Short mmCIF file of C-alpha atoms in Angstrom, two decimals:
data_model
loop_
_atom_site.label_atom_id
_atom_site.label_comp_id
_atom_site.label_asym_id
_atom_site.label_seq_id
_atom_site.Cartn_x
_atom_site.Cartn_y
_atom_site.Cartn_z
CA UNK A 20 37.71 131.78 124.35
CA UNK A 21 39.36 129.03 125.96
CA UNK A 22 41.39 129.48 129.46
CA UNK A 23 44.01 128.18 131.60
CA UNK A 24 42.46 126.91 134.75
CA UNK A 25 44.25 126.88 138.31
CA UNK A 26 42.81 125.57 141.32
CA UNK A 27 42.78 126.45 144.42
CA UNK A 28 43.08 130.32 143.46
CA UNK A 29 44.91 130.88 147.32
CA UNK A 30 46.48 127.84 149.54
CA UNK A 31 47.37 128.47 153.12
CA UNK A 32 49.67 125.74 154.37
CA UNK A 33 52.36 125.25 157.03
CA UNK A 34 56.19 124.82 156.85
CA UNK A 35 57.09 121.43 155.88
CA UNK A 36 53.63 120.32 154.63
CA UNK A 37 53.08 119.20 151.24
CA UNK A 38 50.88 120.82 148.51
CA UNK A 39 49.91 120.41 144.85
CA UNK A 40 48.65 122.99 142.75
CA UNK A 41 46.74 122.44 139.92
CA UNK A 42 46.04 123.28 136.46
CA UNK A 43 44.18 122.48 133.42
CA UNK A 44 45.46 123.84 130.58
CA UNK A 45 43.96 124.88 127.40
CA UNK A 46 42.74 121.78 125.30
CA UNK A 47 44.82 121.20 122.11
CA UNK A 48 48.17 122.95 123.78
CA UNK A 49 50.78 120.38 124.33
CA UNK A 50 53.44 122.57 126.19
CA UNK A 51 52.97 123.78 129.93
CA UNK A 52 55.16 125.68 132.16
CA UNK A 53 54.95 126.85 135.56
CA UNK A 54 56.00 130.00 136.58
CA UNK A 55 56.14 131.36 140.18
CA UNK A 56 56.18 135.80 141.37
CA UNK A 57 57.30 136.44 144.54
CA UNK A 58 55.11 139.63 146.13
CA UNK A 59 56.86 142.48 144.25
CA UNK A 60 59.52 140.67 142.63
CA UNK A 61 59.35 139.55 138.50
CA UNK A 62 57.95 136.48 137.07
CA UNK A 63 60.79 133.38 136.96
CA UNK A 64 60.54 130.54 134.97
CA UNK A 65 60.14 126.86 137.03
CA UNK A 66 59.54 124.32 134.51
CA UNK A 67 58.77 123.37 131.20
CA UNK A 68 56.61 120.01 130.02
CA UNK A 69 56.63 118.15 126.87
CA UNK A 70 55.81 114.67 125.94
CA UNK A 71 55.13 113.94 129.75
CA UNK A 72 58.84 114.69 130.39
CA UNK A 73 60.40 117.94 131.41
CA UNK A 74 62.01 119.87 129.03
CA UNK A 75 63.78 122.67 130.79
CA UNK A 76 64.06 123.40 134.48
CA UNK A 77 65.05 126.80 136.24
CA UNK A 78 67.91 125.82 139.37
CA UNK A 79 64.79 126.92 141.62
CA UNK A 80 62.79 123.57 140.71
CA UNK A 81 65.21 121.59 143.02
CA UNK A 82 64.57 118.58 144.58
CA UNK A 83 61.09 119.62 146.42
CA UNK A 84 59.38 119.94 143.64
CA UNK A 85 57.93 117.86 141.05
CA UNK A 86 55.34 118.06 138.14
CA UNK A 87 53.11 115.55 136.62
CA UNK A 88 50.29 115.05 134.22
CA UNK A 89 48.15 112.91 135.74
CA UNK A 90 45.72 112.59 132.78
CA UNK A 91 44.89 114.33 129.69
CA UNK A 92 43.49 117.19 131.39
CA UNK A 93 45.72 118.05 134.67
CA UNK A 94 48.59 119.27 135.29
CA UNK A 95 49.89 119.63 138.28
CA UNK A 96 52.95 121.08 140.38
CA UNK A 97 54.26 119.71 143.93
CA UNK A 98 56.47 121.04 146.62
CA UNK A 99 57.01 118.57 148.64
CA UNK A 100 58.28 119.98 152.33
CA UNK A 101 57.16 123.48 151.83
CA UNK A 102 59.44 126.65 152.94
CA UNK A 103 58.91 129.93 154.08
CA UNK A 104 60.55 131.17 150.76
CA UNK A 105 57.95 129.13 148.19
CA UNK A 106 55.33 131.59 149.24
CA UNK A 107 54.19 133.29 146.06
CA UNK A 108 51.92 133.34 143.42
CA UNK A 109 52.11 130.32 140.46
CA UNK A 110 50.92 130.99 137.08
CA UNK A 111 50.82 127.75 135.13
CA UNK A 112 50.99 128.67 131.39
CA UNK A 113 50.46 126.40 128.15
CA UNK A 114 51.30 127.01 124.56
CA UNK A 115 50.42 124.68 121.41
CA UNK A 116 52.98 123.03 119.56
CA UNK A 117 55.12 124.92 116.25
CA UNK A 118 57.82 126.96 116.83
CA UNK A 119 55.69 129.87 114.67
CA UNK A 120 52.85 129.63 117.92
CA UNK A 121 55.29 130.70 120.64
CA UNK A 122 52.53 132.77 122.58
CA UNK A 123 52.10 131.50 125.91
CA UNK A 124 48.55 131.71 127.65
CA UNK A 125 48.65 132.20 131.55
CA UNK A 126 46.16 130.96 134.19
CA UNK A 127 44.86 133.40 137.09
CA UNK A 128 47.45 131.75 139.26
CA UNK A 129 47.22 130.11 142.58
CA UNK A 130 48.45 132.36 145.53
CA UNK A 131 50.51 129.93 147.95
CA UNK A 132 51.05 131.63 151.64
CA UNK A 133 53.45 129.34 153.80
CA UNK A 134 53.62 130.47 157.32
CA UNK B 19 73.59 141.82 134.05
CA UNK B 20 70.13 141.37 134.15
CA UNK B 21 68.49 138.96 130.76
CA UNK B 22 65.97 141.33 130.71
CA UNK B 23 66.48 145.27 132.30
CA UNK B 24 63.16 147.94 132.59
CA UNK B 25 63.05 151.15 134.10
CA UNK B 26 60.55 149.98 136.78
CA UNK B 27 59.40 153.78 137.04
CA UNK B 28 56.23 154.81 137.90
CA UNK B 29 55.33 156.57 135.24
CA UNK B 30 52.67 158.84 136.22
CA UNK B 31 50.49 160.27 132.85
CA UNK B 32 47.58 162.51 131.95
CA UNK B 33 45.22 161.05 129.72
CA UNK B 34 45.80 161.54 126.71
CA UNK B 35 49.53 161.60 127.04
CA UNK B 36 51.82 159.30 124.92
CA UNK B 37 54.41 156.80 126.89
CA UNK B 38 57.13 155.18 125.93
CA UNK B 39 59.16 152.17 127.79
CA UNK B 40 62.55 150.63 127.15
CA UNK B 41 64.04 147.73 127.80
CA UNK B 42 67.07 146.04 126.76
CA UNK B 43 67.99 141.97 126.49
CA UNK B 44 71.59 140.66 127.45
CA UNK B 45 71.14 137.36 124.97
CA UNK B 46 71.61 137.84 121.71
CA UNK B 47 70.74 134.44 120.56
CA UNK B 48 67.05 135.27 121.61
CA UNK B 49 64.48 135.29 118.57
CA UNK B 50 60.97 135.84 119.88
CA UNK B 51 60.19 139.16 122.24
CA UNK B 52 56.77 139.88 123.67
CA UNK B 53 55.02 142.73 126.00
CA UNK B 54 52.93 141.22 128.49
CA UNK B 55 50.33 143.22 130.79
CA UNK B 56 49.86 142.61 134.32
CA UNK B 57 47.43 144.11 136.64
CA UNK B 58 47.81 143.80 140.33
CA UNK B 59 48.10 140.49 141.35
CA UNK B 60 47.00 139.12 138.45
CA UNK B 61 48.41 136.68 135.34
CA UNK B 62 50.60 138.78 133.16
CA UNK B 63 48.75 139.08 129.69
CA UNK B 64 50.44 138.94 126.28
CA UNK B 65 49.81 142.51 124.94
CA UNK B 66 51.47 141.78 121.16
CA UNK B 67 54.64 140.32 119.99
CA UNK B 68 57.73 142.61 118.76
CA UNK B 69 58.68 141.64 115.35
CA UNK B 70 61.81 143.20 113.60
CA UNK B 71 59.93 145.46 111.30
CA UNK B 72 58.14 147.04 114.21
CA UNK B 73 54.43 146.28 114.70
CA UNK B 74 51.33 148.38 115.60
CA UNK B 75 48.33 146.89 117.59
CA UNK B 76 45.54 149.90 118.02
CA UNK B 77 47.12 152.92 119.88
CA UNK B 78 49.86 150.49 120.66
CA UNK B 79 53.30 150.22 118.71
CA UNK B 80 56.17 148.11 119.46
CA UNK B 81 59.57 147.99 118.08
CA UNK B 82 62.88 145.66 117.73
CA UNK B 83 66.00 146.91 117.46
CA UNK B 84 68.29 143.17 117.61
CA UNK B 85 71.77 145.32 116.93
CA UNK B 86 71.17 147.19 120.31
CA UNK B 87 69.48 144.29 121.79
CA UNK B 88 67.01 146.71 122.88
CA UNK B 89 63.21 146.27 122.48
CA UNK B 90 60.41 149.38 123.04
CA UNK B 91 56.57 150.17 123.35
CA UNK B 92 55.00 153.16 122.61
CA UNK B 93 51.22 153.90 123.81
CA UNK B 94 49.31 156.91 122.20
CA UNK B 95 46.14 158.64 123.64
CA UNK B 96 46.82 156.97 126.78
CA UNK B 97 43.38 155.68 128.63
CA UNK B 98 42.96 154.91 132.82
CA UNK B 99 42.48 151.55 131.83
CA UNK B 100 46.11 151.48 130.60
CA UNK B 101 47.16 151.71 134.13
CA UNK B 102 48.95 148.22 134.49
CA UNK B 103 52.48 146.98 134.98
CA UNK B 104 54.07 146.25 131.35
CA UNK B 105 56.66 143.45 131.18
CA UNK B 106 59.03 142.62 128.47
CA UNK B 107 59.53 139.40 128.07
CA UNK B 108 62.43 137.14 125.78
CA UNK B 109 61.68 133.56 124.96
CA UNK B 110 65.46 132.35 125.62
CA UNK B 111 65.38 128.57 124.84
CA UNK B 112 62.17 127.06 125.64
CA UNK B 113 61.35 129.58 128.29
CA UNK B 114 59.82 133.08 128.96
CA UNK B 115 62.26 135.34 130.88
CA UNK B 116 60.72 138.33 132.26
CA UNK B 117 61.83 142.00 133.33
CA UNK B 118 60.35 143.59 136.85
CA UNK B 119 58.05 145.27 134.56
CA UNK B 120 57.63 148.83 134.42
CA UNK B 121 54.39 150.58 136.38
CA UNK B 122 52.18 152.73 134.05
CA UNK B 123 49.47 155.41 136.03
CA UNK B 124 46.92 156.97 133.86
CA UNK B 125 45.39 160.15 135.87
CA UNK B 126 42.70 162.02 134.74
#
């Protein structure tokens, strides 16, 4: 059965640095989210990508961070000057197209850790 | 108020035992409604989707009621590999939006 992919499954990185998670989602989907769970908190909505444009954003995608799809296989999620705050896990999640196919399919996540 | 409220409980069940969980919605322009399963630390799972006329999955059942905005999941003959944390989830626009999830402990 085919499966979201997310790479690398933990990142360590300091304050301010830079880091891009990745994510290949599932082969014919053409909508892909990213989602982020703070340790014992719920899962909250970042982003949503269509049509290599976003669709929707939450007001915690601010400025730091951007998405991309670099080619027809990747896509990808940046936080440009990291904070103590971003640490958490990120699920990147992909749907196909149709409003009737509304199920979204998680990867395993990618555990960020800021110190 | 929250979008989406769950009594985060534990609840702690015998095998065997039949659990229910609530959880209510603040939107009432929301169509689609989903349980999703997450074990620790991992990616939430989608369970099955909660249609209107109530739906049944195995020893799992979930109901809609949109009047009370108010969506439910019964498991019967519960198993220890039911032990998870259940989330109810609304798709409000193009979006998931997620309760805290409510923790579910099978003992034997």
């Amino acid at each position: 059965e085919p499966e979201v992919t997310q790479t690398p499954s933990h990142q360590v990185t300091q304050m301010g640095q830079e880091v891009i998670l990745r994510c290949v989602p599932i082969s014919n989907h053409l909508y892909f989210y990213w989602y982020r769970q703070i340790l014992g908190q719920k899962v909250e909505f970042l982003v949503s990508f269509y049509n290599n444009e976003i669709s929707e954003k939450s007001e915690i995608f601010d400025d730091q961070f951007s998405v991309e799809r670099p080619d027809g296989s990747n896509f990808t999620l940046k936080i440009r000057s990291t904070k103590l705050e971003d640490s958490a896990m990120y699920f990147c999640a992909s749907r196909r197209a149709g409003l009737s196919t509304d199920t979204q399919y998680f990867g395993p996540g990618t555990r960020l850790t800021v110190l | 108020r929250k979008e989406v409220e769950q009594d985060p409980g534990p609840f702690n069940v015998p095998e065997g035992a039949t659990v229910a969980f609530n959880c209510t919605y603040s939107n009432s322009a929301s169509q689609s409604f989903f349980w999703y399963r997450q074990d620790c630390r991992k990616e939430p799972k989608l369970l099955m989707s909660v249609y209107s006329s109530g739906n049944e999955d195995g020893r799992f059942t979930a109901q809609l009621n949109r009047a009370s905005q108010y969506i439910s999941l019964l498991i019967r003959d519960s198993k220890l590999s039911d032990s998870a944390t259940y989330l109810c989830v609304v798709k409000g626009g193009n979006k998931l939006v997620f309760g805290a999830g409510t923790i579910l402990r099978v003992k034997s």
